[in-house]
Tab-separated table of C-alpha atoms and ligand atoms in Angstrom:
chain	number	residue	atom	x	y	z
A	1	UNK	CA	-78.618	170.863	55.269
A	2	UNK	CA	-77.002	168.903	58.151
A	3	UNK	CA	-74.552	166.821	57.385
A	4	UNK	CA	-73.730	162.571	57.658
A	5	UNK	CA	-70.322	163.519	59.942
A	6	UNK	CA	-72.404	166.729	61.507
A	7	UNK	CA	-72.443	164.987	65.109
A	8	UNK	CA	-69.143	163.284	65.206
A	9	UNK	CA	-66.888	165.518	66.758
A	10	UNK	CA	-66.588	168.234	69.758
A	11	UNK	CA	-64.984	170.444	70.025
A	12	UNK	CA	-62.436	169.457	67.161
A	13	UNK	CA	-62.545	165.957	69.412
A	14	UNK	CA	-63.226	162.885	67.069
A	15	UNK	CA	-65.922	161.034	69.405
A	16	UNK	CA	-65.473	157.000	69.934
A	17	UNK	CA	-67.419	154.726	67.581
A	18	UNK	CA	-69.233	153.439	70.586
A	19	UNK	CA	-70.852	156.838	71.338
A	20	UNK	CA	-71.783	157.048	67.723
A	21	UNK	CA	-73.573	153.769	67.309
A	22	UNK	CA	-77.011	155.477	68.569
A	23	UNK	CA	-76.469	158.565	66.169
A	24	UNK	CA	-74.184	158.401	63.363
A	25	UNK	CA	-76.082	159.135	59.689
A	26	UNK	CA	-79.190	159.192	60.453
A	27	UNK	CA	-81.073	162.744	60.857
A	28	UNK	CA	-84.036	162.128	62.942
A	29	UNK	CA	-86.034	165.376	61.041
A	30	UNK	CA	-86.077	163.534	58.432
A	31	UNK	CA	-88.208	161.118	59.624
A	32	UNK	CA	-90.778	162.353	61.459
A	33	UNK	CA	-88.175	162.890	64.584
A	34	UNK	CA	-88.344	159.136	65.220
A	35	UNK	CA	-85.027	158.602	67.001
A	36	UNK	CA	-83.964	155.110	65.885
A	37	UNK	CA	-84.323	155.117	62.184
A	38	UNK	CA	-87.206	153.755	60.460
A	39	UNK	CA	-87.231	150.270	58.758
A	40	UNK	CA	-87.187	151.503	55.336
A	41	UNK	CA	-89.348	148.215	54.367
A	42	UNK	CA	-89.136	149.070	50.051
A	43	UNK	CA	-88.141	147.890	47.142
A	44	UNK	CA	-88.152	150.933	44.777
A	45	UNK	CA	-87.832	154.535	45.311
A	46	UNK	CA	-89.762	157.401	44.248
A	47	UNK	CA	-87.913	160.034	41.915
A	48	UNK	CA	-89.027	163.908	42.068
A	49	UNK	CA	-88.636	163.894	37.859
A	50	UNK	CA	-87.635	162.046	35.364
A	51	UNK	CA	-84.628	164.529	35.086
A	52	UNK	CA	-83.374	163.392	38.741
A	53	UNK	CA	-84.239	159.631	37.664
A	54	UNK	CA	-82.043	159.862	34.821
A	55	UNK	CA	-79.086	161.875	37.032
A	56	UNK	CA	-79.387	158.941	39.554
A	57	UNK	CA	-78.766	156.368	36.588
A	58	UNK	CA	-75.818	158.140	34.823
A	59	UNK	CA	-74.153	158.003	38.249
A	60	UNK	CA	-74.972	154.548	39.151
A	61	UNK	CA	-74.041	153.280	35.577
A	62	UNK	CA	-70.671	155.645	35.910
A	63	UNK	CA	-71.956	157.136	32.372
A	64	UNK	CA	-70.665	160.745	33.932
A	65	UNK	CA	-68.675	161.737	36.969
A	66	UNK	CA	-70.348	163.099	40.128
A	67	UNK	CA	-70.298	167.179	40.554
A	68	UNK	CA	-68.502	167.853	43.758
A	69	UNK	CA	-71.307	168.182	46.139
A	70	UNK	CA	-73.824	165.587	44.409
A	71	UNK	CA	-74.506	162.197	46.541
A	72	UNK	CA	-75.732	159.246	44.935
A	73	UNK	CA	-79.513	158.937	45.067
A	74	UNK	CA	-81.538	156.278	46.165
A	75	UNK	CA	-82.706	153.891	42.816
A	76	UNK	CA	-83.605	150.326	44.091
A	77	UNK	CA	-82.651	148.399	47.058
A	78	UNK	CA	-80.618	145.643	45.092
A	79	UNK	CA	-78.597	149.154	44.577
A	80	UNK	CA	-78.842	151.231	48.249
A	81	UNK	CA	-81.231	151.548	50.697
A	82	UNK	CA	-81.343	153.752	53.717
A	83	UNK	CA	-81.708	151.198	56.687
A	84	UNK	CA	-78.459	149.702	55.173
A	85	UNK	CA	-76.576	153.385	54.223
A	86	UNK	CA	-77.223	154.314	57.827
A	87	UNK	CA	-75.861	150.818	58.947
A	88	UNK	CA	-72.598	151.015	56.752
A	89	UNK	CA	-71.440	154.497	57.815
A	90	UNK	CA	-71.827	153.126	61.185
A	91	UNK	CA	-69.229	150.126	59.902
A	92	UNK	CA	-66.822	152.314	58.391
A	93	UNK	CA	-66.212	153.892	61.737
A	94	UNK	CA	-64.707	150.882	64.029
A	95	UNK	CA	-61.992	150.281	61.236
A	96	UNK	CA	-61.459	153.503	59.736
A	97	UNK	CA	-62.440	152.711	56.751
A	98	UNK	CA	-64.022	155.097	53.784
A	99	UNK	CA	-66.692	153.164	53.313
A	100	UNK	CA	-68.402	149.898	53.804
A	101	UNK	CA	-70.738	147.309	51.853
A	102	UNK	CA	-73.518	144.898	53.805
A	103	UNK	CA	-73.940	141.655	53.220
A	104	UNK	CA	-76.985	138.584	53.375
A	105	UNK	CA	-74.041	136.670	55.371
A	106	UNK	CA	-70.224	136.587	55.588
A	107	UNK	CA	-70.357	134.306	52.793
A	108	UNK	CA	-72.264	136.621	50.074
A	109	UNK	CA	-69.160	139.474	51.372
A	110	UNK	CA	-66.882	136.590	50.876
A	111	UNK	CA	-67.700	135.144	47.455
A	112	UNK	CA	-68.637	138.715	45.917
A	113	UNK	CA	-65.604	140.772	47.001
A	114	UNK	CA	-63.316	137.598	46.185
A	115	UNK	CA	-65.249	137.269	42.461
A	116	UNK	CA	-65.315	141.282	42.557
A	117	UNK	CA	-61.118	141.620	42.657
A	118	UNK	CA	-60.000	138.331	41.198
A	119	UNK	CA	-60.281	137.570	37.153
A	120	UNK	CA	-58.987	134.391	35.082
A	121	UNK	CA	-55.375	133.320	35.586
A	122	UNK	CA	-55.285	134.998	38.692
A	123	UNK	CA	-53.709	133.332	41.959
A	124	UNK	CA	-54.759	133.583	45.557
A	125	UNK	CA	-52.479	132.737	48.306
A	126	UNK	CA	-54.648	132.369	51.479
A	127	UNK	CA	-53.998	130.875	55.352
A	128	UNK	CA	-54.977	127.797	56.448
A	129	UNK	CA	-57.065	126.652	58.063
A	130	UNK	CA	-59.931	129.306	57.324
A	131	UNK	CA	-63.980	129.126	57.595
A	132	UNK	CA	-65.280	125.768	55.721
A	133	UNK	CA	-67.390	127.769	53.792
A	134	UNK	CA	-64.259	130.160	52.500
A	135	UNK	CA	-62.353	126.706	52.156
A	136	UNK	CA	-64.815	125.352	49.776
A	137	UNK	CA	-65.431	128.748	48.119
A	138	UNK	CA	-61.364	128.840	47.700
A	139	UNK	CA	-60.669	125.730	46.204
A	140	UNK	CA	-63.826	124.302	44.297
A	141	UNK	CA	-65.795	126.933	43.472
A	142	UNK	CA	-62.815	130.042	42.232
A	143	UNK	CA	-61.041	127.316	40.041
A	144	UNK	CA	-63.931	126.942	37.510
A	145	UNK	CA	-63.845	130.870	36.748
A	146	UNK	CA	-59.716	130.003	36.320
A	147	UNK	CA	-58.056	130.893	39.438
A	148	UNK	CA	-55.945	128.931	41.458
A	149	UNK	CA	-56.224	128.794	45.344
A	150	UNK	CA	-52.424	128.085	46.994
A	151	UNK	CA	-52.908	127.749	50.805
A	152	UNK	CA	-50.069	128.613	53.766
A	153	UNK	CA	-49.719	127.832	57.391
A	154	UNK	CA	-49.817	130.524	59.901
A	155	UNK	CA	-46.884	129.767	61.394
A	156	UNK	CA	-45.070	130.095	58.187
A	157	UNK	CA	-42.195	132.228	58.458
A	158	UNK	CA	-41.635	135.110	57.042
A	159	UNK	CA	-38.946	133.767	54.619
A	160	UNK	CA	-40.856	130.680	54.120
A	161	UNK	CA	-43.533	133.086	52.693
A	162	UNK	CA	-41.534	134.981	50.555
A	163	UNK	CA	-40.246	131.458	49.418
A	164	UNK	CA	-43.862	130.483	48.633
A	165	UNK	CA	-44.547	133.725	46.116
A	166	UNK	CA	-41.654	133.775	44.679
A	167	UNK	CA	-42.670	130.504	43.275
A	168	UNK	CA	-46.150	131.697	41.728
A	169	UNK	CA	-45.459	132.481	38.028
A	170	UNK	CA	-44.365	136.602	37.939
A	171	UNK	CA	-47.773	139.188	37.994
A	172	UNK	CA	-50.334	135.772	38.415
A	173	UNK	CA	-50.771	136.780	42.318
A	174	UNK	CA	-53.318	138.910	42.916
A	175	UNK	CA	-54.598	138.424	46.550
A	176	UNK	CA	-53.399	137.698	50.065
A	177	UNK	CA	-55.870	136.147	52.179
A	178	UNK	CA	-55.949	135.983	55.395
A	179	UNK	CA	-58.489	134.410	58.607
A	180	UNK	CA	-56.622	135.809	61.781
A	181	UNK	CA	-56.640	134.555	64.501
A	182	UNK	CA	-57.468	131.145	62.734
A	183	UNK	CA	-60.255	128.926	64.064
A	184	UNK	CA	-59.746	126.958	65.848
A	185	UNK	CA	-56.744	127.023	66.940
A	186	UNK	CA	-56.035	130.789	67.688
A	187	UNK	CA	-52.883	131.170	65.726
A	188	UNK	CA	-52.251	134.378	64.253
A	189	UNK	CA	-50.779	135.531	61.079
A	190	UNK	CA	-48.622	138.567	60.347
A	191	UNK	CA	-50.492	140.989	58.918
A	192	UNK	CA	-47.755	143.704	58.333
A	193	UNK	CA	-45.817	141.058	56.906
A	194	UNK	CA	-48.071	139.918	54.553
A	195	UNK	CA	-48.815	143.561	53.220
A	196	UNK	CA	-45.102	144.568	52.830
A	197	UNK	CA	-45.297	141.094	50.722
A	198	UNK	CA	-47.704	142.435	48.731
A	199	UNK	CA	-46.663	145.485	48.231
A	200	UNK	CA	-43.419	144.180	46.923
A	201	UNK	CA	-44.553	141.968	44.242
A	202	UNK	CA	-47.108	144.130	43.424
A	203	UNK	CA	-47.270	146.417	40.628
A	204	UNK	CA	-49.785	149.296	40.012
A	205	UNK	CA	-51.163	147.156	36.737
A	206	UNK	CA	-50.354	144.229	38.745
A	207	UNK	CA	-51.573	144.547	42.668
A	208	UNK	CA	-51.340	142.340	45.282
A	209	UNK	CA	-55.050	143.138	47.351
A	210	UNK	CA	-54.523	141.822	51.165
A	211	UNK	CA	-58.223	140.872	52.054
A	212	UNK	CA	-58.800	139.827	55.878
A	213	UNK	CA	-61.526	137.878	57.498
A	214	UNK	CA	-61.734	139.955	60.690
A	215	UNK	CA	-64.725	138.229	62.000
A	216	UNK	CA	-63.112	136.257	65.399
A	217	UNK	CA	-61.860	139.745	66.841
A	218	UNK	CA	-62.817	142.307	64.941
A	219	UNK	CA	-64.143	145.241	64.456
A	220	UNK	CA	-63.369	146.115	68.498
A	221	UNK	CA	-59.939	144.478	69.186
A	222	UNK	CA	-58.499	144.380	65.702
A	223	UNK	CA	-58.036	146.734	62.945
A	224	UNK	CA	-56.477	145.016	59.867
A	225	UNK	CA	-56.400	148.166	58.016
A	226	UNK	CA	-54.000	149.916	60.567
A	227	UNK	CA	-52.092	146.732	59.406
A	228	UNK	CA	-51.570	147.498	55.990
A	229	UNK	CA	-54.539	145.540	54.935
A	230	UNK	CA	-56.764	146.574	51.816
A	231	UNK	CA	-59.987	144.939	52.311
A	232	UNK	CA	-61.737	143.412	56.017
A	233	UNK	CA	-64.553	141.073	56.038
A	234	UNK	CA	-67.191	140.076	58.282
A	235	UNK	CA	-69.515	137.400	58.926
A	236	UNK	CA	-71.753	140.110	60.812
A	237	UNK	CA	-73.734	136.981	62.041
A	238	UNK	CA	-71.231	136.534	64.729
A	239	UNK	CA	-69.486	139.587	66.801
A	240	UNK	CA	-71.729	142.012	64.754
A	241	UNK	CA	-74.970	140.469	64.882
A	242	UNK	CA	-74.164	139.048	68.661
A	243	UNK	CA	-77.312	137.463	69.662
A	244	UNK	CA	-77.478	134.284	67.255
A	245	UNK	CA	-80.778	135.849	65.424
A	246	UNK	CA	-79.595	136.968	62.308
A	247	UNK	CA	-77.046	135.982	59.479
A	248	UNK	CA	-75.222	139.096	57.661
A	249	UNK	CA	-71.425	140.180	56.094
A	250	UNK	CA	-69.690	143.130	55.662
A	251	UNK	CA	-66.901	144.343	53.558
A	252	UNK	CA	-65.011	147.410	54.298
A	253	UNK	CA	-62.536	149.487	51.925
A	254	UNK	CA	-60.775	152.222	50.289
A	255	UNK	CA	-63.601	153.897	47.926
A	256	UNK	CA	-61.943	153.067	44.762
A	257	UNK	CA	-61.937	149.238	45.954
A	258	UNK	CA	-65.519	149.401	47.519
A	259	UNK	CA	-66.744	150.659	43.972
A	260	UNK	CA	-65.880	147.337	42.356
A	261	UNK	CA	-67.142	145.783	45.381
A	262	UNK	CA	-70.627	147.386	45.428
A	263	UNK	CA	-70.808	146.582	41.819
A	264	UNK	CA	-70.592	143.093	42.273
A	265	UNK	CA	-72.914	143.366	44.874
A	266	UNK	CA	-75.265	144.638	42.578
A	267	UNK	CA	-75.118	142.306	39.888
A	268	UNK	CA	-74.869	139.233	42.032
A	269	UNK	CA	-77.862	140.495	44.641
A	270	UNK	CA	-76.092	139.763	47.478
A	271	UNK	CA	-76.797	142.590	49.613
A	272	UNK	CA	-78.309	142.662	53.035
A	273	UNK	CA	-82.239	143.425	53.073
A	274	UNK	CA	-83.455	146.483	55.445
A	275	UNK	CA	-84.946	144.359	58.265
A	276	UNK	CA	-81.713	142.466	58.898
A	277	UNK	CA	-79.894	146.171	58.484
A	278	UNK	CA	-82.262	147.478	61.132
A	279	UNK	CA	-81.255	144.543	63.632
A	280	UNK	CA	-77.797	145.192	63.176
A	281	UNK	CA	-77.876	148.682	63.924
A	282	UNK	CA	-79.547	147.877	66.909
A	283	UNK	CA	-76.345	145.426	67.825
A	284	UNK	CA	-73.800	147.456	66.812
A	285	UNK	CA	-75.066	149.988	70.134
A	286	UNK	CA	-74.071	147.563	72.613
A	287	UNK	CA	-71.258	145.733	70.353
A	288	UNK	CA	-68.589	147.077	72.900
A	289	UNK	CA	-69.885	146.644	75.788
A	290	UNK	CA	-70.579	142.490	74.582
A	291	UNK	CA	-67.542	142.065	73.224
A	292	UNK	CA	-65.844	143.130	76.685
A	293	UNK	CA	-67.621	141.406	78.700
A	294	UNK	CA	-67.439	137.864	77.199
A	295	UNK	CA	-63.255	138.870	76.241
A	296	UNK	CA	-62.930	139.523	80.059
A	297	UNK	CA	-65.152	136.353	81.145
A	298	UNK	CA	-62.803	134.167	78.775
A	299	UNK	CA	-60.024	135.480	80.487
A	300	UNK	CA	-60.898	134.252	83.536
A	301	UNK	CA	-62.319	131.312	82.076
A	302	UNK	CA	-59.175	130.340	80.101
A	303	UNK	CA	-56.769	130.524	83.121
A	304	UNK	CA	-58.596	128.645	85.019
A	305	UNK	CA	-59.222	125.574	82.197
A	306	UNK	CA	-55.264	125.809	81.372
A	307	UNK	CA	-55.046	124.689	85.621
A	308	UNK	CA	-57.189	122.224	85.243
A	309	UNK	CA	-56.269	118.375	86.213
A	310	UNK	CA	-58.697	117.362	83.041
A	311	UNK	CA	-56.950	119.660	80.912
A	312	UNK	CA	-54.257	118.904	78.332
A	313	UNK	CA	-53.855	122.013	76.875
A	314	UNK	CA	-55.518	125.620	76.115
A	315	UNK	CA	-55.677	127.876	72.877
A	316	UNK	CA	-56.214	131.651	74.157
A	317	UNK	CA	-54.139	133.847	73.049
A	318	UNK	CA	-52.437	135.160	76.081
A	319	UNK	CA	-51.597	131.851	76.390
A	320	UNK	CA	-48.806	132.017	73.970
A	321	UNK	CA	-45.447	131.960	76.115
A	322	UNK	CA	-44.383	128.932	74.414
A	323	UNK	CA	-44.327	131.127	70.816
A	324	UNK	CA	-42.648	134.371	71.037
A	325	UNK	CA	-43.294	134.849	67.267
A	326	UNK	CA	-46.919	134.386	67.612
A	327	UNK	CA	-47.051	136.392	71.096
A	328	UNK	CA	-44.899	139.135	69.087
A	329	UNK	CA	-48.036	139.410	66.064
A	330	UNK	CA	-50.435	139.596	69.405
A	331	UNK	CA	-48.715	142.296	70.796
A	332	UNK	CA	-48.814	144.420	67.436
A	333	UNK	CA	-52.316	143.624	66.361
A	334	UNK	CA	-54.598	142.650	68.838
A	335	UNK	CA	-55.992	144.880	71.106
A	336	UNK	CA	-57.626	142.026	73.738
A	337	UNK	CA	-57.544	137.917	73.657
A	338	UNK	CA	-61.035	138.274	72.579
A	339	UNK	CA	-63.903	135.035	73.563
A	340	UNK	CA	-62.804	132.306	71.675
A	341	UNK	CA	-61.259	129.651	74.069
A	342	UNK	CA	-59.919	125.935	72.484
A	343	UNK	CA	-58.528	123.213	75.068
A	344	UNK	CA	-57.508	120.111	74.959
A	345	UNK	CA	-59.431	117.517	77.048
A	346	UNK	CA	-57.789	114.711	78.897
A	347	UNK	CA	-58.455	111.612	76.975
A	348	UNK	CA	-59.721	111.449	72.905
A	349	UNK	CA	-62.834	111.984	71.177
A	350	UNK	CA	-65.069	109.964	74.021
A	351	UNK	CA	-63.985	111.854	77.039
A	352	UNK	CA	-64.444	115.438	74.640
A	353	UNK	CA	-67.934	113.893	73.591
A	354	UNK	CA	-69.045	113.179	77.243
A	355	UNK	CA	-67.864	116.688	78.234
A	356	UNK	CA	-69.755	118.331	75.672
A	357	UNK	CA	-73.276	116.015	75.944
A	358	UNK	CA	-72.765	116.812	79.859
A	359	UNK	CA	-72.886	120.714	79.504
A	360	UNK	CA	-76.378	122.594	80.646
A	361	UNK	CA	-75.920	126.161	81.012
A	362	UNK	CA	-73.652	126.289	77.753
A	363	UNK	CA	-75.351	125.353	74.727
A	364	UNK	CA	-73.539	122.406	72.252
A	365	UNK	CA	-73.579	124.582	68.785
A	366	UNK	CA	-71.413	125.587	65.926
A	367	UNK	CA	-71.257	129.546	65.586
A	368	UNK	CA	-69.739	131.996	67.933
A	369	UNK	CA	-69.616	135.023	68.819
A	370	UNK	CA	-73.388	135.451	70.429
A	371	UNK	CA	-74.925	136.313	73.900
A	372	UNK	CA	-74.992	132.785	75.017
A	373	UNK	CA	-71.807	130.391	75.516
A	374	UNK	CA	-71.467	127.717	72.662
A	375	UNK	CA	-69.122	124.914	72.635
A	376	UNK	CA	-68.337	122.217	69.943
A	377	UNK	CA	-65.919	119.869	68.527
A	378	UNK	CA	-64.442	121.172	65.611
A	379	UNK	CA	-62.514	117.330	64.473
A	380	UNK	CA	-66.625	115.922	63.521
A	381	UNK	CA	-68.199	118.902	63.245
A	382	UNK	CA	-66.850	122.588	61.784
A	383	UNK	CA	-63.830	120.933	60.493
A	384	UNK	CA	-64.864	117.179	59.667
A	385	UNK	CA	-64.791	118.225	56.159
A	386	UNK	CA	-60.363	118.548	56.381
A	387	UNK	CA	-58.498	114.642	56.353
A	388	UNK	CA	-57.752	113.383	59.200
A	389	UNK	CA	-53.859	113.615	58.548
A	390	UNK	CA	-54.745	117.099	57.534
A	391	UNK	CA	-56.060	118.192	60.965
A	392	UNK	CA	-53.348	116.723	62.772
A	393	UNK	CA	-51.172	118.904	60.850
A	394	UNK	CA	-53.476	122.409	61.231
A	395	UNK	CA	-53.116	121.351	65.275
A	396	UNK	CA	-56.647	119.949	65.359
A	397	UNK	CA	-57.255	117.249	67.592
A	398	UNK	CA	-59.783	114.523	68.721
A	399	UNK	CA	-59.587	115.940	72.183
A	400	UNK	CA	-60.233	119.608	70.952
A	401	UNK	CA	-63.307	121.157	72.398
A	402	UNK	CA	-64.117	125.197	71.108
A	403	UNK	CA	-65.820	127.679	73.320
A	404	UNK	CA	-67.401	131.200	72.555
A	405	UNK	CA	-67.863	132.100	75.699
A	406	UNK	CA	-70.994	134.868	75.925
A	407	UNK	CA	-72.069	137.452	78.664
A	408	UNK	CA	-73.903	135.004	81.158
A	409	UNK	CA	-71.683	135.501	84.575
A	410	UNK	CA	-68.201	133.842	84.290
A	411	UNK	CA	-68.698	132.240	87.586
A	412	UNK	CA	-71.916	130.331	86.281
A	413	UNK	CA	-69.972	129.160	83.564
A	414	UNK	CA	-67.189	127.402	85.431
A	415	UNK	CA	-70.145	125.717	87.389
A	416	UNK	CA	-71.449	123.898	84.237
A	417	UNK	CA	-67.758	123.239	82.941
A	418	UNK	CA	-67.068	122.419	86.495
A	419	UNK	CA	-70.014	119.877	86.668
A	420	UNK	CA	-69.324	118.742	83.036
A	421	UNK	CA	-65.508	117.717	83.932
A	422	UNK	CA	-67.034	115.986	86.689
A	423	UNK	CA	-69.543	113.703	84.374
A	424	UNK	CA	-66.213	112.718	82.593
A	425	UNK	CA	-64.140	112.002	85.862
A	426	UNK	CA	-67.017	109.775	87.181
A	427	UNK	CA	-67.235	107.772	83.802
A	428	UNK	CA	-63.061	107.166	83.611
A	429	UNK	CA	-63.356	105.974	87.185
A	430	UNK	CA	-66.314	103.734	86.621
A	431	UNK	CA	-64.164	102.137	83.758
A	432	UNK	CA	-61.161	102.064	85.766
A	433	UNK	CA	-63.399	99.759	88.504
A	434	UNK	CA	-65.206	97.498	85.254
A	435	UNK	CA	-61.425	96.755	84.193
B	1	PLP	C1	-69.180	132.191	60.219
B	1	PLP	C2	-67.978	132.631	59.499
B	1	PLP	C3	-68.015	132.929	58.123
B	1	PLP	C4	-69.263	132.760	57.288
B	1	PLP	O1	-70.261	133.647	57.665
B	1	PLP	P1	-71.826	133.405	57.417
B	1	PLP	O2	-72.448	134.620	57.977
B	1	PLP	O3	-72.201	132.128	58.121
B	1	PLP	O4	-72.016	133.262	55.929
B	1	PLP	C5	-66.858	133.395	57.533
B	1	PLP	N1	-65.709	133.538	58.228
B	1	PLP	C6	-65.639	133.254	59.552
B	1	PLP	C7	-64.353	133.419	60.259
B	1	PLP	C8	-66.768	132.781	60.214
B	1	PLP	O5	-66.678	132.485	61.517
C-alpha cells in the first residue's frame, strides 16, 4: 500500500515543501485518479463492520493503544476528515512539525489550543501588543476559567524577563506566548530566549509550553520551532489563505501536544470544514511564490517610503540599524523582512486620514497578508480598542499608517502612494495659503 511520505524524497534527497504542495498525502488511485483531491463534502463515514466501527472508537476514545502499523480511521468530520488530513500533512511540512490541527479561523486555533494546555490557577505570560482578538481572549475571556494573563513588552530584556517570572508564584506559569514580529509595529521578540526561560522554570509535572503566533511571517520565513518553540499558530486567513476569500487557523506540534490539542478541537467543534480545507490546499501551491513576491515588492517599497520628504519614520524590519538587539533576533530568526510595512506620516491623524481616503490602487482594509495591497490605521481601527496612553507606549501613533503590500507590480504601487502623498501635500499647502 503506498505510503503518506512515499513521494517525498529522491534519491535519499528530502524534497522542498514547495514541490510537495501539489502532491503530498494524497494518492490519486484512490480517488478515481483525480489529481487534486476530491472535496470530501460529508459528515459521517461509512464503516466496513461494526468490528472496525468499534476499533475506530477505542482509538479515538484512547480506551486501548494503537498496534504499530494501525492509523486512525475516519469516524465523523467534527473528528477527521480527508480534505483536512491531506491539508495538515501538507502544514506539518513548512515547520517541521509532527503533525498539525486546522482551524475555522486563527481564533478557534487560538482559544482551543490556549483552553486545551492551560487549567485553573494557571498563569500566562504573553507579548504585547498581540492580535485584538488574542488580547481580548487573554485577558477577559481565560480569567473566568481562573487563569491570569501577565503581559510583557518586546523589547524587554532578557533580564527584565527573567525579573518578570521570577515574580509569578513558583509552578503557577504554564505558558509563554508570543506574536512575533508584533503588529504593528514590527518588533520582534526572542524566541530562543524565551524557550531557555521556559525550560528553566519548568518542570516535567510543571512545564512551561512556548506557543507562537507565527501568522505575520510564517510558515515561509520563520520557523518558531527551530527556535525552541512548542506550539505555532496561524490565522491561515492571512499568509495561508492569501487571497482574502476565506477565514481558517492552524496549530502545529509535537504529537503528544497535538493529542490534547485535537481533543479540544473535538469537543469544542472548532475545526475547519472540507470546502475551506480544499481552498487552502489550493493556496498553499503557490504560498511561496506569493509570499516572495510581495516580501521583495515591500522591500523596495519600504526604502523608498523611509526617503520620503512626507515620511517621518518606517517599521520594516531591515530597517532596524537604530536597534542592534532587535536586528540581532532578525538575524537569528527571520529568514526575509516579509510584507508588512508601518510608517509614520508627516503630520497626525488628518494628514494619515487624507493619505489613506486618497489611495486607489491599494484598498483601505484591516487584514493582511492577501493578493491585493491593504492599508489602514491601526490608532482608530485594529488597535482603537488599547488607551490612548497605552498606544503611545506599544509605539503606536496617530500618524501610523500599516501596509500589506500584495503581488500587484511594486512600481504601480508607488504610483498610488506616490499620488496619495501628493493629495496630502496639496491640502497642507492650501492651508498654508487660507492661514
Ligand atoms: C488575523 C489574526 C489573528 C486572528 O485570525 P482570524 O483568522 O481572523 O480568526 C490572530 N493572530 C494574528 C497575528 C492575526 O493577524
Amino acid at each position: 500500500m503506498p505510503t503518506l511520505h512515499d513521494h517525498a524524497h529522491i534519491g535519499g534527497q528530502t524534497l522542498r515543501p514547495e514541490s510537495l504542495m501539489m502532491s503530498y498525502g494524497y494518492i490519486p488511485a484512490w480517488s478515481e485518479g483525480a489529481i487534486k483531491p476530491p472535496i470530501f463534502q460529508t459528515s459521517t463515514f461509512v464503516f466496513s463492520s461494526a468490528e472496525q466501527g468499534k476499533a475506530y472508537f477505542e482509538l479515538a476514545y484512547g480506551l486501548r493503544q494503537a498496534n504499530p502499523d494501525e492509523e486512525m480511521g475516519l469516524i465523523y468530520s467534527r473528528l477527521n476528515n480527508p480534505s483536512l488530513e491531506i491539508l495538515e500533512h501538507r502544514l506539518t511540512l513548512w515547520d517541521g512539525a509532527e503533525d498539525a490541527a486546522s482551524f475555522a479561523s486563527g481564533m478557534a486555533a487560538i482559544s482551543t489550543t490556549l483552553l486545551a494546555l492551560l487549567k485553573p490557577g494557571d498563569v500566562v505570560l504573553h507579548s504585547e501588543p498581540v492580535y485584538g482578538g488574542s488580547d481580548f481572549f487573554l485577558k477577559n475571556v481565560l480569567p473566568k476559567f481562573g487563569i491570569t494573563a501577565v503581559g510583557f513588552r518586546p523589547t524587554a530584556t532578557p533580564e527584565e524577563l527573567t525579573a518578570q517570572v521570577a515574580g509569578i508564584e513558583q509552578g503557577r506559569l504554564a505558558m509563554i506566548f508570543v506574536e512575533t514580529p508584533a503588529n504593528p509595529t514590527n518588533h520582534l521578540v526572542d524566541l530562543e530566549a524565551c524557550a531557555a526561560l521556559a525550560r528553566q522554570h519548568g518542570t516535567p509535572e510543571h512545564p512551561i509550553r512556548l506557543v507562537v503566533d507565527n501568522t505575520f511571517l510564517g510558515p515561509v520565513f520563520q520557523h518558531p520551532l527551530k527556535h525552541g518553540a512548542d506550539v505555532v499558530l496561524y490565522s491561515a486567513t492571512k499568509f495561508l489563505g492569501g487571497h482574502s476569500d476565506l477565514i481558517a487557523g492552524a496549530a502545529l506540534a509535537n504529537k503528544a501536544l497535538m493529542k490534547e490539542i485535537k481533543a479540544m478541537r473535538t469537543f469544542m467543534g472548532t475545526m475547519c470544514d472540507p470546502n475551506t480545507g480544499w481552498m487552502l490546499m489550493r493556496s498553499l501551491e503557490t504560498l511561496k511564490l506569493r509570499m516572495e513576491r510581495a516580501a521583495q515588492s515591500a522591500q523596495t517599497i519600504a526604502d523608498w517610503l523611509r526617503q520620503h520628504p512626507l515620511v517621518a519614520r518606517t517599521y520594516y524590519l531591515t530597517h532596524l540599524e537604530h536597534c542592534p538587539a532587535q536586528q540581532d533576533i532578525y538575524r537569528r530568526h527571520c529568514l526575509s523582512p516579509g510584507s508588512m510595512i508601518s510608517f509614520d506620516i508627516k503630520g497626525g491623524e488628518a494628514e494619515a486620514f487624507r493619505f489613506l481616503n486618497a489611495l486607489r490602487l491599494i484598498k483601505l482594509a484591516v487584514s493582511l497578508g492577501g493578493t491585493e495591497s491593504l492599508a489602514e490605521h491601526p490608532a482608530t481601527m485594529t488597535h482603537s480598542d488599547i488607551s490612548v496612553p497605552e498606544q503611545a507606549e506599544m509605539g503606536i501613533t496617530a500618524q501610523m499608517i500599516r501596509l500589506s503590500i500584495g503581488v500587484e507590480d511594486p512600481q504601480d504601487l508607488m504610483l498610488d502612494l506616490e499620488q496619495a502623498f501628493a493629495a496630502v501635500g496639496m491640502a497642507q499647502a492650501r492651508e498654508l495659503e487660507l492661514a
